[in-house]
Coordinates of C-alpha atoms and ligand atoms in Angstrom, one line a residue:
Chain U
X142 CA 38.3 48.2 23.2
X143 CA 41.1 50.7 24.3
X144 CA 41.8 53.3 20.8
X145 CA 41.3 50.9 17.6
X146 CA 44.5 51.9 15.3
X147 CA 42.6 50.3 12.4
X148 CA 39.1 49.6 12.0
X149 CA 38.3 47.4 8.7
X150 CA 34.8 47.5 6.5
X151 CA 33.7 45.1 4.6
X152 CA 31.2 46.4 2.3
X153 CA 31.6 49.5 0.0
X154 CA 28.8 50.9 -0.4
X155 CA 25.6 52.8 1.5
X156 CA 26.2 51.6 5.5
X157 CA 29.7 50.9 4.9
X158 CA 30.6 54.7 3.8
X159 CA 28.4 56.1 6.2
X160 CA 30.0 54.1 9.0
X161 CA 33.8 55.7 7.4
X162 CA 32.2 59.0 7.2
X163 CA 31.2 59.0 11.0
X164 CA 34.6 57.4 12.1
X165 CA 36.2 60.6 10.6
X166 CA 33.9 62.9 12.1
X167 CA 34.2 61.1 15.1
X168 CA 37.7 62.5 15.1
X169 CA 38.8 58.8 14.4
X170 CA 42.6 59.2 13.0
X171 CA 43.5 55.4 12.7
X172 CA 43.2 54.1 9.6
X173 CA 40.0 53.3 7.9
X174 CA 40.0 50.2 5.0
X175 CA 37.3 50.0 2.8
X176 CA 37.0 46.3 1.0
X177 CA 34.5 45.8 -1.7
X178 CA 34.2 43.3 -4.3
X179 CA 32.3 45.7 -6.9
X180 CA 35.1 47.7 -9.1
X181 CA 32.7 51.2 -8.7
X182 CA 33.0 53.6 -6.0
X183 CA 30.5 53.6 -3.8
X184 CA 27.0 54.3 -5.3
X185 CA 23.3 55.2 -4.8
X186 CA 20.9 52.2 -5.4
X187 CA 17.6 53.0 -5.4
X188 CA 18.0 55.3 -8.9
X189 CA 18.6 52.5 -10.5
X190 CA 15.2 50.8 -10.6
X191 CA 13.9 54.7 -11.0
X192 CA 15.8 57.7 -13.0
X193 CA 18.8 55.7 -14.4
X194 CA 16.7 52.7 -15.5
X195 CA 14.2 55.4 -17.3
X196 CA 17.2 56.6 -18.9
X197 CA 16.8 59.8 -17.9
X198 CA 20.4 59.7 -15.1
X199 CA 23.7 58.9 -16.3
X200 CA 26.2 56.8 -13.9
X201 CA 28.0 60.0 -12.5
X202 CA 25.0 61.4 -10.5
X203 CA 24.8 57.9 -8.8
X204 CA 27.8 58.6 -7.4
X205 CA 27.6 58.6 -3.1
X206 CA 28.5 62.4 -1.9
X207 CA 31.0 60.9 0.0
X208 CA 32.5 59.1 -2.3
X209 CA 32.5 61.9 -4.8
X210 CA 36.3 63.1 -3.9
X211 CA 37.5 59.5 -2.7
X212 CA 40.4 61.0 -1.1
X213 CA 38.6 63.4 0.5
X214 CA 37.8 60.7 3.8
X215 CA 41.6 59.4 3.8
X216 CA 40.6 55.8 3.3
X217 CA 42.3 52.5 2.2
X218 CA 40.1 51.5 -0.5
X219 CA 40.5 48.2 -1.7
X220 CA 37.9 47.7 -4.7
X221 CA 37.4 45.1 -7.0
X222 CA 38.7 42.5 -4.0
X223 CA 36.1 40.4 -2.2
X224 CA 36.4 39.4 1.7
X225 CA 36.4 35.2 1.9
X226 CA 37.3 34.7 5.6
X227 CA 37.3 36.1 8.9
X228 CA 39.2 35.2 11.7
X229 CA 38.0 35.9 15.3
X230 CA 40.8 34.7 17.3
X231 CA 43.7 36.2 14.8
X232 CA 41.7 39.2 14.0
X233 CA 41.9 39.2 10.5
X234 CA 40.2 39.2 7.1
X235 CA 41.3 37.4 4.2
X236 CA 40.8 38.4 0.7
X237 CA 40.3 37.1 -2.4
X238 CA 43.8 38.0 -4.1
X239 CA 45.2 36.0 -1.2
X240 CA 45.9 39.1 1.1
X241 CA 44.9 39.4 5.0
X242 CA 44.5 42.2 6.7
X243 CA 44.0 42.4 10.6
X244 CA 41.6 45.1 12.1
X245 CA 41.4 46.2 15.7
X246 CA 37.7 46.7 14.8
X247 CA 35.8 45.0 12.1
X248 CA 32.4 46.7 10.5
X249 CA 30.5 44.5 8.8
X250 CA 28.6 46.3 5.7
X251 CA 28.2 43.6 3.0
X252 CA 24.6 43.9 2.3
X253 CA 22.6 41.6 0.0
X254 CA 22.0 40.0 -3.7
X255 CA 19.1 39.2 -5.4
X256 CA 17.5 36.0 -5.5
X257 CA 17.1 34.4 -8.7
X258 CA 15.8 31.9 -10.4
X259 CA 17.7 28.1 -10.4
X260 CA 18.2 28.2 -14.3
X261 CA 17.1 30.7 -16.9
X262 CA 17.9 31.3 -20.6
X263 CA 19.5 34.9 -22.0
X264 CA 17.1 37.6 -21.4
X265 CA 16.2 37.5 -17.8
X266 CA 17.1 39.9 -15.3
X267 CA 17.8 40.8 -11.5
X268 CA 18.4 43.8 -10.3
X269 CA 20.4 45.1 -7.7
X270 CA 24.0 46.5 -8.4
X271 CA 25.1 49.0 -11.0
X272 CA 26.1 46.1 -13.9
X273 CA 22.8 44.6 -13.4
X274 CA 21.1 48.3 -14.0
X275 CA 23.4 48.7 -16.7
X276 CA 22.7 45.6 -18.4
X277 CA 18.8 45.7 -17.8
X278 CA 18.5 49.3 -18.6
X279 CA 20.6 48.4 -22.5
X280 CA 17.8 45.4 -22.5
X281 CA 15.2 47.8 -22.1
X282 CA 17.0 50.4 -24.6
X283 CA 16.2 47.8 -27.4
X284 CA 12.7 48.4 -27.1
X285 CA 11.4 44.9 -26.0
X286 CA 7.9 44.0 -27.4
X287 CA 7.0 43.1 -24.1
X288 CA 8.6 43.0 -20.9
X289 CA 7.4 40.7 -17.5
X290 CA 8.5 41.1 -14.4
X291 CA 8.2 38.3 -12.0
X292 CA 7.6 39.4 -8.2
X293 CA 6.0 42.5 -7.1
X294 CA 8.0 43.6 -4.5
X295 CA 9.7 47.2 -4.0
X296 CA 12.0 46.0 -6.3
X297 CA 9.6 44.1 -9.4
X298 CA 6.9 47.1 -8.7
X299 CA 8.9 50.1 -9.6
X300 CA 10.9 48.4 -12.8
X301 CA 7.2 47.7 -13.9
X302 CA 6.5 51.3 -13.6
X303 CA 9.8 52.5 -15.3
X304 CA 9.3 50.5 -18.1
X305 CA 5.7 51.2 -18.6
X306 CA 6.7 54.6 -17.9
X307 CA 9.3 53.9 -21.1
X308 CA 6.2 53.0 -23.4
X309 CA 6.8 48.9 -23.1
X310 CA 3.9 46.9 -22.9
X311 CA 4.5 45.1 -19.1
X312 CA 2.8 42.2 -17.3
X313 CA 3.4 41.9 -13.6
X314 CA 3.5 39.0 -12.2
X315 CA 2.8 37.9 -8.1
X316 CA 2.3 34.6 -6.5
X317 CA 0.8 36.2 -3.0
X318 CA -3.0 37.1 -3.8
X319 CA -1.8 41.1 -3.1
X320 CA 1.3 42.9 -4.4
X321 CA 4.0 43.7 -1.6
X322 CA 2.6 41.5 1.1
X323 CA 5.9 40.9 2.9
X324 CA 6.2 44.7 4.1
X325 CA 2.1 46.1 3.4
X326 CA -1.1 44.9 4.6
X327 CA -3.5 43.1 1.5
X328 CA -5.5 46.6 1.3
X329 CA -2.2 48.6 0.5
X330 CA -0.7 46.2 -1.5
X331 CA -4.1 45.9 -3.7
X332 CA -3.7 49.4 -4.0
X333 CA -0.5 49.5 -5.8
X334 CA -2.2 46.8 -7.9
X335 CA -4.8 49.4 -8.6
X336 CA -2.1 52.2 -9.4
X337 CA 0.0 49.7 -12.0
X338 CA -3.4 48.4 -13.7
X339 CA -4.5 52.1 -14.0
X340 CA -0.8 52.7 -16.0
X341 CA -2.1 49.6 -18.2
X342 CA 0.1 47.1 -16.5
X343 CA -0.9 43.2 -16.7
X344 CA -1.0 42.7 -12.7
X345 CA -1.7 38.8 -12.3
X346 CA -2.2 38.5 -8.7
X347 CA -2.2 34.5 -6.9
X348 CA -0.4 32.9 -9.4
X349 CA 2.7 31.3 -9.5
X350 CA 5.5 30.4 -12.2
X351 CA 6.7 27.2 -13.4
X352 CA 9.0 28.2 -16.1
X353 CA 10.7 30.5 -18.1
X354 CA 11.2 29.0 -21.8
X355 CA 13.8 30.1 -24.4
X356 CA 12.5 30.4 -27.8
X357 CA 14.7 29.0 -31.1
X358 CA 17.0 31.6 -30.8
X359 CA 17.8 30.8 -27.4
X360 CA 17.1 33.6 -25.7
X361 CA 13.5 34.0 -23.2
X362 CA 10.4 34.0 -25.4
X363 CA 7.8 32.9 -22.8
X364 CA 7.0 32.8 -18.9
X365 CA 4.8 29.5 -18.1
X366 CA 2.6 30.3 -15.2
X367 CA 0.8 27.7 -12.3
X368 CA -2.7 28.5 -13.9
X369 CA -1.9 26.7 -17.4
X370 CA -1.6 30.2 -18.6
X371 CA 1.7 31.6 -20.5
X372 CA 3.2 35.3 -21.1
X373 CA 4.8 35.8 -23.7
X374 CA 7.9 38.4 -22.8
X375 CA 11.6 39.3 -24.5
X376 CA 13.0 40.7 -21.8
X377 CA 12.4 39.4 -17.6
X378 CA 12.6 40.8 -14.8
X379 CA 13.2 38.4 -11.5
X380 CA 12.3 40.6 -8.5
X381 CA 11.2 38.2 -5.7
X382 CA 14.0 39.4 -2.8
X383 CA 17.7 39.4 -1.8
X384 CA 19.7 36.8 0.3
X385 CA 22.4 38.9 2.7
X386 CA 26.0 38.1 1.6
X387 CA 26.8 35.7 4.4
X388 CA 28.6 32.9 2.6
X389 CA 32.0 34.2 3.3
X390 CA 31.3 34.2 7.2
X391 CA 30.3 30.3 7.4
X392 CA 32.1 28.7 9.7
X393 CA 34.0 32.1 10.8
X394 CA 32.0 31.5 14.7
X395 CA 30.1 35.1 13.6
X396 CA 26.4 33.5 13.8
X397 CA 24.3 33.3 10.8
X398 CA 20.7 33.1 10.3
X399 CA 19.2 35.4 7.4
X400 CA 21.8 37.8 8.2
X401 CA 24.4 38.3 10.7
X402 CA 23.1 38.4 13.9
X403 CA 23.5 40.5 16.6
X404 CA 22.5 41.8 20.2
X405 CA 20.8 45.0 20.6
X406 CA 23.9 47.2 19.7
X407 CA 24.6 45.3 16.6
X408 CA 27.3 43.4 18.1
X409 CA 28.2 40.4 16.4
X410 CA 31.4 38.9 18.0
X411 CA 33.8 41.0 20.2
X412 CA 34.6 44.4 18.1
X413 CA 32.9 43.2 15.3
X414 CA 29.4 45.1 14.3
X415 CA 27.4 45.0 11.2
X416 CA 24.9 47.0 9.7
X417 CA 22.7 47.7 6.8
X418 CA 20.9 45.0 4.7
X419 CA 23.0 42.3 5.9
X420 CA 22.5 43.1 9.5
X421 CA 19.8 41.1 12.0
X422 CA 20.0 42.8 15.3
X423 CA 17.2 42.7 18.1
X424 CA 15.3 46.0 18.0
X425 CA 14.5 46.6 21.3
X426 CA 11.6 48.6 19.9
X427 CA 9.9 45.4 18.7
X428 CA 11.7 43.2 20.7
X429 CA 12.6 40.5 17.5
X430 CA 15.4 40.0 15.5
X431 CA 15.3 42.3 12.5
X432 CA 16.5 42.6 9.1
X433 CA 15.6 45.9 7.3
X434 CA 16.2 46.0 3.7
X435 CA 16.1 50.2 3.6
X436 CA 17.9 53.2 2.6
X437 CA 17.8 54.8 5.3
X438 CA 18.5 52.4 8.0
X439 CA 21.9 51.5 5.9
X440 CA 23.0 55.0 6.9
X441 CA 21.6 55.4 10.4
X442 CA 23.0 51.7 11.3
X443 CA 26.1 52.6 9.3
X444 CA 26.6 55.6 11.7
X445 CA 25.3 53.7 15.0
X446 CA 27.9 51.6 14.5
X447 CA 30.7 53.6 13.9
X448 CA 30.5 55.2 16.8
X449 CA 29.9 51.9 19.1
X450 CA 32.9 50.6 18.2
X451 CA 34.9 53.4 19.5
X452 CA 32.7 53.3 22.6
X453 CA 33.0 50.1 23.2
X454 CA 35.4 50.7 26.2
X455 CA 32.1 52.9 27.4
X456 CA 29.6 51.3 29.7
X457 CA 26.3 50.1 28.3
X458 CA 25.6 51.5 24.6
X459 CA 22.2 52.4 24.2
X460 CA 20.8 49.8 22.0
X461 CA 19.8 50.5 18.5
X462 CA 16.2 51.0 18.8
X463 CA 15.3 53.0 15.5
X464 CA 10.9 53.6 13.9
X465 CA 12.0 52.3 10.1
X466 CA 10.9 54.2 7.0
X467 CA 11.0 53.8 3.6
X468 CA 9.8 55.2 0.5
X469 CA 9.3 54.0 -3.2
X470 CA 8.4 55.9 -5.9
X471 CA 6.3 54.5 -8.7
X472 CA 4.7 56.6 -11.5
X473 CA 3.9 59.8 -9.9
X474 CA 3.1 58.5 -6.4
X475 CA 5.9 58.9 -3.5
X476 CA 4.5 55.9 -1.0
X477 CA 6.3 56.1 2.3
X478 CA 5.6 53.8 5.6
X479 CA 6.9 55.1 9.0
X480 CA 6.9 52.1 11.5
X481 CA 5.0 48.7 10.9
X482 CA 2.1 47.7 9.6
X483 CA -0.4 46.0 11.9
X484 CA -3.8 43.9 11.9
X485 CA -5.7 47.1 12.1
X486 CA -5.5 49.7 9.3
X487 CA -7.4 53.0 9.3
X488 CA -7.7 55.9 6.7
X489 CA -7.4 58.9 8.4
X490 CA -6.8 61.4 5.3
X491 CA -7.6 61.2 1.6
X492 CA -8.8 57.8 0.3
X493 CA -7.4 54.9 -1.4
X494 CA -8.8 55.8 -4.3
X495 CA -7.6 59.4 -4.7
X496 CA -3.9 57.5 -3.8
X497 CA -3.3 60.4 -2.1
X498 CA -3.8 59.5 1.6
X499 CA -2.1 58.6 5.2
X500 CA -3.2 55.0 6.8
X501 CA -2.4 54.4 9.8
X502 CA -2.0 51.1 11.5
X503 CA -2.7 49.1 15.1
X504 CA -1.5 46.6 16.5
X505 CA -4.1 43.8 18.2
X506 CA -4.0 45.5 21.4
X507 CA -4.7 48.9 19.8
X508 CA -1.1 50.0 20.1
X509 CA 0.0 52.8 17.2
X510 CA 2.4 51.2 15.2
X511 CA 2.9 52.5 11.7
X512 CA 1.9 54.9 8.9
X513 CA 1.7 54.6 5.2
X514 CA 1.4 58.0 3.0
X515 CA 1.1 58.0 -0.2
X516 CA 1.9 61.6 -1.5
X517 CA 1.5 63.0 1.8
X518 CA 5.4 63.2 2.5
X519 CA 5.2 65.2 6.1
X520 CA 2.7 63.5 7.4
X521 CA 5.1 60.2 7.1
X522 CA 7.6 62.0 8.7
X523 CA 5.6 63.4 11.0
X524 CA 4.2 59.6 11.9
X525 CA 7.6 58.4 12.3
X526 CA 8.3 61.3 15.0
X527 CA 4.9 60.1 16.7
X528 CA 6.2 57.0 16.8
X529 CA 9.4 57.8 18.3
X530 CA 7.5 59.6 21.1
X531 CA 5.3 56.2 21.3
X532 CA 2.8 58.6 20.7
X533 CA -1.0 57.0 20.6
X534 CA -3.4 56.2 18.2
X535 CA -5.9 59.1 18.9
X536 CA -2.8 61.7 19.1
X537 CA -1.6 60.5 15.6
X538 CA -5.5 60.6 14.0
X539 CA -5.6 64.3 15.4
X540 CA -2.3 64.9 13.7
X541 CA -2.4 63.1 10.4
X542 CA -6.1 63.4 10.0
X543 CA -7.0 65.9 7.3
Chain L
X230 CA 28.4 76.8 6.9
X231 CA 25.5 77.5 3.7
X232 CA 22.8 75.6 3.0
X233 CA 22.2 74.7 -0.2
X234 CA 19.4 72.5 -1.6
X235 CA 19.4 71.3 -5.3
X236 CA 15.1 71.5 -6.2
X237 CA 15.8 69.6 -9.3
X238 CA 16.7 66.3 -6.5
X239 CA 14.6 67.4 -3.7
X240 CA 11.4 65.4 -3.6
X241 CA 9.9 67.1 -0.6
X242 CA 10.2 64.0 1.6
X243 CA 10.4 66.4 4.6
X244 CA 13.2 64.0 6.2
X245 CA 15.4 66.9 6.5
X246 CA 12.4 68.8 8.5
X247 CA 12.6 66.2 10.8
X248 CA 16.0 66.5 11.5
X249 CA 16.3 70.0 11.6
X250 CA 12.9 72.2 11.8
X251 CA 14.7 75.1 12.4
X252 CA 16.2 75.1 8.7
X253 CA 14.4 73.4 6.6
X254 CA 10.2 73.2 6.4
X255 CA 8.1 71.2 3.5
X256 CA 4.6 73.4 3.0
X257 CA 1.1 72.6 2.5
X258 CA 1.7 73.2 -1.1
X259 CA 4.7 70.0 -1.2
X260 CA 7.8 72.4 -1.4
X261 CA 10.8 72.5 0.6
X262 CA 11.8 76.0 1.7
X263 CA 15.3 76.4 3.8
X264 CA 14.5 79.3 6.3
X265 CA 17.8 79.7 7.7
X266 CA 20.5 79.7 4.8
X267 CA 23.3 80.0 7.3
X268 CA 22.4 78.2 10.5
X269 CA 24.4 78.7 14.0
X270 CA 27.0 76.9 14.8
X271 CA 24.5 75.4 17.5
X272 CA 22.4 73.3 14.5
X273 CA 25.6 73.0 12.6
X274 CA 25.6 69.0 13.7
X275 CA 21.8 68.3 12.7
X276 CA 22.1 69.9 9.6
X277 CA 24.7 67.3 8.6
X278 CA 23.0 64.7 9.8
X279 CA 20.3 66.0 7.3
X280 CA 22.9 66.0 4.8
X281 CA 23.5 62.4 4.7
X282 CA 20.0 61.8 5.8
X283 CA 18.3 63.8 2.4
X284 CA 17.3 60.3 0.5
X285 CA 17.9 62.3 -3.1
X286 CA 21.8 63.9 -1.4
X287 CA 20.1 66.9 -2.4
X288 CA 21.3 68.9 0.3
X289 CA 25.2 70.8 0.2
X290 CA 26.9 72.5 2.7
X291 CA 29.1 75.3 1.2
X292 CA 31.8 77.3 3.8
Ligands
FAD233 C1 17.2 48.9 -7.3 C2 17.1 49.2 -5.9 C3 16.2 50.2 -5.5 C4 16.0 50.5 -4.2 N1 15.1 51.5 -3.8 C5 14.9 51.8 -2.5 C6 14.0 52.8 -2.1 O1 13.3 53.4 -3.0 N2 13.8 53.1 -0.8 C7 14.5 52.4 0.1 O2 14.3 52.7 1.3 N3 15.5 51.5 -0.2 C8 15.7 51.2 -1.5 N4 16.6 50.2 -1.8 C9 17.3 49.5 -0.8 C10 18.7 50.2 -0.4 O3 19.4 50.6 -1.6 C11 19.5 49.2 0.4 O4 18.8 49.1 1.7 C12 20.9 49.7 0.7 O5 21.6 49.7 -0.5 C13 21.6 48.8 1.7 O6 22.9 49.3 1.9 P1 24.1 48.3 2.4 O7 25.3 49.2 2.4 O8 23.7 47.7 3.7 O9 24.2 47.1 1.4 P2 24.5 47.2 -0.2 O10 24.1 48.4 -0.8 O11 24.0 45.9 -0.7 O12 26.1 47.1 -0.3 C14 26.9 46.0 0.1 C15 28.2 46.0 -0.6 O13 29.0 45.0 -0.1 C16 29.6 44.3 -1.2 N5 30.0 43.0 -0.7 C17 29.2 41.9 -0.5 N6 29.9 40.8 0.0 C18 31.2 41.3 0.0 C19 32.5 40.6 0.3 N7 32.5 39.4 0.8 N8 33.6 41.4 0.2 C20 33.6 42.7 -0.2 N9 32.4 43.3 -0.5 C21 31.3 42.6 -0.4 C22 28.5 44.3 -2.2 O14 28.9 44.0 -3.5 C23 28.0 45.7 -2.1 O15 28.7 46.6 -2.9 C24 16.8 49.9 -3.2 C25 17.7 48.8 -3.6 C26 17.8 48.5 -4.9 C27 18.8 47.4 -5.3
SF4_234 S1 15.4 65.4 2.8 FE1 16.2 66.0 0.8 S2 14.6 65.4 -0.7 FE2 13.7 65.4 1.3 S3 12.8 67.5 1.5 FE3 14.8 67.5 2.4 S4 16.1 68.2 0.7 FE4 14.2 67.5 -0.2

């Protein structure tokens, strides 16, 4: 693509900003709109399930840095106003309040919701945007009896901890036999069973739901599980994953299957990337389509991508090709995973039971693919330079071991 | 360019270390400590990196 004069994001929030933020520093001068359908600047997310559901953050430190002085970028925001069409051929995005704009470039940022369940009475809860936390957090303000959160992923585990953290009596519910299982292996994901029993969370592990009944008033009352078994809870907490936000894109000739997806540069249609939660690129590293549902690959995406559109003119883009890590923070523990996990975990400092301790993990053929810490915060980072380096197994044990 | 770290949002996740070893280091005893306040111009690029990298955005750059 010879100079884009406008390059258009849809999604204003973690990926989308970074990708605006790397257009400018790109030296980028053409103009830069921002679309997203929430009314807030662009804010943080994972303090909501942490600091600002405990209560102890208020909305303004949620706030994005770069979004702290909005004019600060020189951006077109449009907020408040949802994309609902794209238009290869024309080059244009339609919006909500019946506008179009046309981009030379299109960055697609749009992330994810949370998955709910079909019908629910008043009372029960997802959690990912700012009105959700607010709503959730005024819930949990009321000092519910008892609260039960259903799913213990990232997302279920640490409002458990928060609100056990906030006094409330808390039942966790999981239908896997382990907490976590679609990103740990059964022995980690035991062990955060372990660390939310030990904070006198109800984990139920293997067991299913079958309904969430409203009581006289209306409102939730009980949660009706596969066993026969019922928990009794005033306030619920849905946390069993997110759905990217691809709806608007059907039919748009952008392909679509969990996610947009996209070749090895995140190239989803000519000039049209995408990145972040919404974003299923092949990652050469593991050579499969991949969704990543992180922090930090929304920003290092967000930036790839901004500057492969204005290279696009360039030949061959290195592929995207990045080691994932996360983190979560639940109770006192700061659990981080560099990499993968694979079919062949080893303990190579501290122990599972101390929860202080770096795992690392094989693949079948031995390969070194990933590293969980749990309060051992540069040895994840450490791992995840290993892993960059394709470092192997016996280098890593000498360098995490301890 | 300064480099200013807020310890009451640092968590010593050491992903600015990674970035940029020369300025920043995480300890054996779990702290962050910034060893060059005012980096060349050389690292100026990495240290924003770690800027938008820091998880917590508990990392400033002052002039
Ligand atoms: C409560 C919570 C805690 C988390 N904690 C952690 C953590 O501890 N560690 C970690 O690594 N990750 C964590 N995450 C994940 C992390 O926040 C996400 O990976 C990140 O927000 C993804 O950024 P994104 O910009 O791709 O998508 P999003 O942040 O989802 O942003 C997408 C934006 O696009 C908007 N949008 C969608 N469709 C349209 C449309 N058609 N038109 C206009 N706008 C649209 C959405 O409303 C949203 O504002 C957490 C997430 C949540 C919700
Ligand atoms: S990246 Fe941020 S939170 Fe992590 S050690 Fe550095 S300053 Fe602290």
């Amino acid at each position: 693509m010879s100079e884009p004069k406008q390059i258009v994001i849809v999604g204003a929030s973690l990926a989308g900003l970074q990708a605006a933020q790397t257009l400018r520093r790109a030296s980028f001068e053409g103009s830069i709109v921002l679309i997203g359908d929430e009314p807030h600047f662009p804010y943080d997310r994972p303090p909501l399930s942490k600091q600002f559901l405990a209560g102890a953050w208020e909305e303004e430190k949620l706030r994005l840095r770069a979004a702290v002085n909005p004019s600060e970028l020189g951006l077109d925001w449009m907020l408040g106003v949802a994309a609902t069409g794209l238009d290869l051929d024309l080059r244009t995005v339609a919006l909500g309040d019946g506008r179009t704009v046309t981009y030379d470039g299109l960055i697609l940022a749009c992330g994810a919701h949370a998955r709910s369940l079909a019908d629910h009475p008043p009372g029960v809860f997802t959690l990912r945007g700012l009105d959700d936390a607010r709503a959730l957090r005024s819930a949990l303000d009321t000092g519910p009896a008892r609260v039960c959160v259903i799913g213990a992923g990232f997302i279920g585990a640490e409002v458990a901890a928060t609100a056990r953290e906030r006094g409330l009596d808390v039942t966790m519910i999981e239908a896997a036999a382990a907490p976590l299982v679609r990103v740990l292996d059964a022995g980690a994901g035991l062990a955060i069973a372990e660390l939310h029993r030990r904070h006198g969370v109800d984990v139920r592990l293997g067991v299913g739901v079958n309904e969430v009944q409203a009581g006289a008033d209306g409102r939730v009352e009980r949660v009706l599980l596969a066993d026969g078994s019922a928990v009794e809870a005033d306030v619920v907490v849905v946390g069993i994953g997110v759905v990217p936000n691809t709806g608007w894109l059907e039919g748009s000739g952008v392909s679509i299957d969990n996610g947009v997806v996209c070749d090895s540069t995140c190239l989803a249609a000519p000039n049209v990337v995408a990145c972040g939660d919404v974003a299923r690129w092949n990652n050469p590293r593991y050579g499969r389509l991949t969704r990543v549902e992180q922090w930090d690959n929304a920003v290092d995406q967000g930036a790839y991508v901004a500057r492969r559109l204005l290279e696009e003119g360039g030949v061959d883009p290195e592929p995207f090709a990045p080691v994932p890590w996360f983190w979560s923070d639940q109770y006192d523990r700061k659990i981080q995973l560099a990499g993968v996990t694979g079919p062949n975990a080893e303990v190579v400092n501290g122990s599972l039971d101390e929860q202080r301790f770096v795992q690392l993990y094989a693949d079948d053929s031995g390969r070194f693919v990933g590293a969980l810490a749990w309060n051992r915060p540069r040895q994840a980072i450490q791992a995840r330079q290993l892993l960059e380096q394709e470092a192997g197994l016996d280098e890593a044990r000498a360098a995490l071991g301890g | 360019m300064k480099v200013v770290v807020d310890f009451d949002l640092c968590e010593s996740n050491a992903v600015c270390m990674g970035i940029a070893p020369e300025v920043f280091e995480v300890r054996d005893d779990d702290m962050l400590y910034v060893l060059d306040e005012h980096p060349d111009a050389a690292l100026h690029d990495r240290v924003r990196e770690a800027v938008s990298r820091c998880p917590k955005q508990a990392i400033s750059l002052e002039d």
